[in-house]
Every structure is written in C-alpha cells, then in structure tokens.
C-alpha cells in the first residue's frame, strides 16, 4: 500500500532525513526504534515517519508534535528516517518510498519547505545514503530546478554541462518501469541534449520519458514503441547533435 502523507496543522518549514543506523531486520519497525529511543529517556520515538527496506512506510511520533531527532533543529521540523546503516544496504524500494514521500510533502506545502540531511546540522554521517541525489534536491534543499515535483519541466541546457562527455547507455532494453534505474537517468539527460523533454531527470522511466523516446524514434525513422533497444540506443548515442551541443 502506498504511504499517504497527511499534513499536520503545526507550522513546518524543514524536513530532516535520517537513517536508523542499524541494518538489523528485527529493528525494521516502529516498535523497535521507539524502544531504542525510550531507552535514551525520550517519551516516544523521535522520528515522525520511517521508511522500511521493503519500500513501505510507517508513522512514528505524532506529526503534530515536535520531533526529537536533530538537536537544536527540531522546531518546525518533520523528521523522516530510512531503516539502514550501510550505504549499500539501503534498497531501491526505500529510495522510491523516500522520493515519493518528498514529493507528497512538497505538494502538501506547495514547495514551501526545504529538505535536509541530519549531517547538515550535526557532525554525523546521518543519513548515510546520498539523500540529495535520492531526493533530487538542490544545495538549498529544494527540488532541483529541472525537477519540480508537480510540473516536471525541461530547462534547456540547465543540466547539460557537467555531463557533456558522458553519453553511455547499457546494452539492455530500457522501458517504462516503476523502479529507479541509473541508466534511465543517463537516458533522460541524453534525450534532453537531443532537445526532447523527458520530464524530470530522475532515473524513473515514466510516461513523459516514454513520450520523449517515441518522439525521438519518430524523428529518426525508428519504430516508435517508446522502448530503448539496440537501434534506438545506437541512434541516441551516435547522433552528431550530441557532439555539437
Ligand atoms: Zn539522524
């Protein structure tokens, strides 16, 4: 079941992202984390929302209450945690959950809040995972400019410079999928460089990316099936427009 974010009535200006700092499966639930936090002398779990390794989410502390999660920065904050410690052990499902939650929160606050890692306000590695990349944030903690969650928008040249030499795609079929895929992120950048709007550059192959692929295919005499197989891949990478851009 999809996790549904319900906006609290109290004032919120920032969302802090954490990890639970344990990879034990028996800690992958609210009760276990609540118990750990109570042992620290707190009245309840410090986090409002927890993302489990299977991609589901749970509510912890009542969202109407101030969190106990990032010392000195709890006021007007929401605290979210993903279960995990080692970077490699966070799951794609969790990242999908986090990304979806971030979008729900931004919709609820019409982009009026900023998102931060615990590490921004404490000398800690928390949340360990690459939260800016996973959540698609700019350095100020807002959805990156080309990645507005409600209205995906292609900004010409806005993200091309750093990736101009990096046009590679794996030799496997890329098509509409509900999972995050690094290769799809590359595909979206390449499509954008060709002048096709893939929507949000986020590694998720959705309807807008499919439309961009189909438009590219039509313009290049390929079967417009919206899937990136060998021929489309070759054409995407070989096209001279890329080098000229
Ligand atoms: Zn933390």
Coordinates of C-alpha atoms and ligand atoms in Angstrom, one line a residue:
X1 CA 0.0 0.0 0.0
X2 CA 1.2 3.4 -0.8
X3 CA 2.2 5.5 2.1
X4 CA 0.0 8.7 2.4
X5 CA 1.4 11.8 3.9
X6 CA -1.1 13.8 6.0
X7 CA -0.1 17.4 6.5
X8 CA 0.0 18.4 10.2
X9 CA -1.6 21.6 11.4
X10 CA 1.5 22.9 13.2
X11 CA 4.0 25.1 11.4
X12 CA 6.6 23.2 9.4
X13 CA 9.5 24.8 7.5
X14 CA 12.0 22.0 7.2
X15 CA 12.1 18.2 6.7
X16 CA 15.1 16.3 8.1
X17 CA 16.2 13.0 6.7
X18 CA 17.8 10.3 8.8
X19 CA 18.8 6.7 8.9
X20 CA 18.1 4.4 11.8
X21 CA 21.8 3.5 12.0
X22 CA 21.1 -0.2 12.1
X23 CA 20.7 -2.8 9.4
X24 CA 19.1 -5.5 11.6
X25 CA 15.9 -6.8 10.2
X26 CA 14.4 -7.0 13.6
X27 CA 14.8 -3.2 14.0
X28 CA 13.0 -2.6 10.8
X29 CA 9.8 -1.5 12.5
X30 CA 8.5 1.4 14.6
X31 CA 8.2 -0.6 17.8
X32 CA 11.9 -1.4 17.8
X33 CA 13.1 2.1 17.1
X34 CA 10.6 3.5 19.7
X35 CA 12.1 1.2 22.3
X36 CA 15.6 2.4 21.5
X37 CA 14.6 6.0 21.8
X38 CA 12.7 5.3 25.1
X39 CA 15.9 3.7 26.4
X40 CA 17.5 7.1 25.8
X41 CA 15.0 8.6 28.1
X42 CA 12.7 10.1 25.4
X43 CA 8.9 9.8 25.7
X44 CA 8.5 8.3 22.3
X45 CA 10.2 7.6 19.0
X46 CA 12.0 10.7 17.8
X47 CA 11.0 10.4 14.1
X48 CA 7.6 11.0 12.5
X49 CA 8.0 8.7 9.6
X50 CA 10.0 5.6 8.9
X51 CA 10.8 4.0 5.5
X52 CA 11.3 0.3 5.6
X53 CA 13.6 -1.8 3.4
X54 CA 10.6 -3.3 1.6
X55 CA 9.5 0.2 0.5
X56 CA 6.6 0.6 2.8
X57 CA 6.4 3.4 5.4
X58 CA 5.1 3.8 8.9
X59 CA 4.1 6.7 11.1
X60 CA 6.0 7.0 14.4
X61 CA 5.7 10.1 16.6
X62 CA 2.5 12.1 16.0
X63 CA 3.2 14.6 13.2
X64 CA 1.5 17.3 15.3
X65 CA 4.4 17.0 17.9
X66 CA 7.9 18.4 17.6
X67 CA 10.4 15.7 16.7
X68 CA 13.3 14.6 18.8
X69 CA 15.8 13.9 16.0
X70 CA 18.2 16.7 15.3
X71 CA 19.3 18.6 18.3
X72 CA 18.7 22.3 18.2
X73 CA 16.7 22.0 14.9
X74 CA 13.6 20.2 16.0
X75 CA 11.2 23.2 16.0
X76 CA 9.0 23.4 12.9
X77 CA 10.6 20.2 11.5
X78 CA 9.4 16.9 10.3
X79 CA 11.8 14.0 10.9
X80 CA 11.9 11.1 8.5
X81 CA 14.2 8.1 8.8
X82 CA 15.0 5.3 6.4
X83 CA 15.9 2.0 8.1
X84 CA 19.6 1.3 7.5
X85 CA 23.2 1.9 8.2
X86 CA 25.5 0.7 5.4
X87 CA 25.0 2.7 2.3
X88 CA 25.0 -0.4 0.1
X89 CA 22.2 -1.9 2.1
X90 CA 19.5 0.7 1.5
X91 CA 17.1 -0.6 -1.1
X92 CA 15.8 0.8 -4.3
X93 CA 12.3 0.3 -2.8
X94 CA 13.3 2.6 0.1
X95 CA 14.6 5.2 -2.3
X96 CA 11.4 5.1 -4.2
X97 CA 9.5 5.5 -1.0
X98 CA 11.6 8.5 0.0
X99 CA 11.3 10.1 -3.3
X100 CA 7.5 9.7 -3.3
X101 CA 7.2 11.0 0.2
X102 CA 9.4 14.0 -0.6
X103 CA 7.0 14.8 -3.5
X104 CA 3.9 14.3 -1.3
X105 CA 5.4 16.7 1.3
X106 CA 6.3 19.3 -1.4
X107 CA 2.8 19.1 -2.9
X108 CA 1.3 19.5 0.6
X109 CA 3.4 22.6 1.3
X110 CA 3.5 23.8 -2.4
X111 CA 7.3 23.6 -2.2
X112 CA 7.3 25.9 0.9
X113 CA 9.6 23.6 2.9
X114 CA 13.2 22.6 2.5
X115 CA 14.8 19.1 2.9
X116 CA 18.0 18.4 4.7
X117 CA 20.2 15.6 5.8
X118 CA 20.8 15.3 9.6
X119 CA 24.5 15.7 8.7
X120 CA 23.8 19.4 7.7
X121 CA 23.2 20.3 11.3
X122 CA 25.4 17.8 13.2
X123 CA 28.8 16.2 12.9
X124 CA 27.3 12.9 11.8
X125 CA 27.2 10.9 8.6
X126 CA 23.4 10.5 9.0
X127 CA 21.5 9.8 6.8
X128 CA 24.5 7.9 5.2
X129 CA 22.7 7.4 1.8
X130 CA 23.1 10.1 -0.8
X131 CA 20.0 11.9 0.1
X132 CA 20.4 14.9 -2.3
X133 CA 20.6 12.5 -5.2
X134 CA 17.9 10.2 -4.0
X135 CA 15.5 13.1 -3.2
X136 CA 16.6 15.2 -6.2
X137 CA 17.4 18.3 -4.2
X138 CA 19.5 21.3 -5.0
X139 CA 22.1 22.5 -2.5
X140 CA 19.4 24.6 -0.6
X141 CA 17.2 21.6 -0.1
X142 CA 14.6 22.4 -2.6
X143 CA 13.5 20.2 -5.5
X144 CA 16.3 20.7 -8.1
X145 CA 15.1 23.3 -10.6
X146 CA 14.6 20.9 -13.5
X147 CA 12.8 18.5 -11.2
X148 CA 9.8 20.4 -9.8
X149 CA 7.6 17.5 -8.5
X150 CA 4.2 18.7 -9.6
X151 CA 5.1 20.1 -13.0
X152 CA 8.2 18.4 -14.5
X153 CA 9.9 20.9 -16.6
X154 CA 12.8 20.7 -19.1
X155 CA 15.1 23.6 -18.8
X156 CA 17.3 23.8 -21.9
X157 CA 21.0 23.4 -21.1
X158 CA 20.2 23.6 -17.3
X159 CA 21.9 20.3 -16.6
X160 CA 24.0 19.5 -19.6
X161 CA 27.4 21.0 -18.9
X162 CA 28.7 18.5 -16.3
X163 CA 27.6 15.5 -18.3
X164 CA 28.5 16.6 -21.8
X165 CA 31.1 13.8 -22.3
X166 CA 29.2 11.1 -20.6
X167 CA 26.9 9.6 -23.2
X168 CA 26.8 5.9 -22.5
X169 CA 23.8 3.5 -22.2
X170 CA 23.9 -0.1 -21.1
X171 CA 23.3 -2.8 -23.7
X172 CA 19.9 -3.8 -22.3
X173 CA 16.4 -2.8 -23.0
X174 CA 15.2 0.3 -21.2
X175 CA 11.4 0.8 -21.0
X176 CA 8.7 2.1 -18.7
X177 CA 9.3 0.8 -15.2
X178 CA 8.3 1.6 -11.6
X179 CA 11.8 1.2 -10.3
X180 CA 14.7 3.7 -10.2
X181 CA 17.4 3.0 -12.7
X182 CA 20.7 4.9 -13.1
X183 CA 20.7 4.1 -16.8
X184 CA 17.4 5.9 -17.2
X185 CA 18.9 9.0 -15.6
X186 CA 21.5 8.9 -18.3
X187 CA 18.9 8.2 -21.0
X188 CA 16.9 11.2 -19.8
X189 CA 20.0 13.5 -20.0
X190 CA 20.7 12.3 -23.5
X191 CA 17.1 12.8 -24.6
X192 CA 17.3 16.3 -23.2
X193 CA 20.5 17.0 -25.1
X194 CA 18.7 16.0 -28.2
X195 CA 16.1 18.5 -27.5
X196 CA 13.4 16.0 -26.3
X197 CA 11.7 16.7 -23.0
X198 CA 12.0 13.6 -20.8
X199 CA 10.2 15.3 -17.9
X200 CA 12.0 15.1 -14.6
X201 CA 15.6 13.9 -14.9
X202 CA 15.2 11.4 -12.1
X203 CA 16.0 7.9 -13.2
X204 CA 12.4 6.9 -13.4
X205 CA 11.1 5.8 -16.8
X206 CA 7.6 7.2 -16.8
X207 CA 5.1 8.4 -19.3
X208 CA 6.9 11.6 -20.2
X209 CA 10.2 9.8 -20.8
X210 CA 8.4 7.3 -22.9
X211 CA 6.8 10.2 -24.9
X212 CA 10.3 11.7 -25.5
X213 CA 11.7 8.4 -26.6
X214 CA 8.7 7.9 -29.0
X215 CA 9.2 11.4 -30.4
X216 CA 12.9 10.8 -30.9
X217 CA 12.1 7.5 -32.6
X218 CA 9.6 9.0 -35.0
X219 CA 12.0 11.8 -35.9
X220 CA 14.8 9.2 -36.6
X221 CA 12.8 6.7 -38.7
X222 CA 12.6 4.1 -36.0
X223 CA 9.6 2.1 -34.8
X224 CA 8.0 4.5 -32.2
X225 CA 7.4 1.9 -29.4
X226 CA 8.8 4.0 -26.6
X227 CA 11.4 1.3 -25.7
X228 CA 15.1 1.8 -26.0
X229 CA 16.6 -1.2 -27.7
X230 CA 19.7 -1.6 -29.7
X231 CA 18.7 0.6 -32.7
X232 CA 17.3 3.5 -30.6
X233 CA 20.3 3.3 -28.3
X234 CA 22.7 3.5 -31.2
X235 CA 20.9 6.4 -32.7
X236 CA 20.7 8.2 -29.4
X237 CA 24.4 7.9 -28.8
X238 CA 25.7 8.2 -32.3
X239 CA 23.7 11.3 -33.3
X240 CA 26.0 14.2 -34.2
X241 CA 23.8 16.7 -32.5
X242 CA 25.2 15.5 -29.2
X243 CA 28.7 16.4 -30.1
X244 CA 27.7 19.7 -31.4
X245 CA 25.7 20.6 -28.3
Ligands
LIG1 ZN1 20.0 11.4 12.1

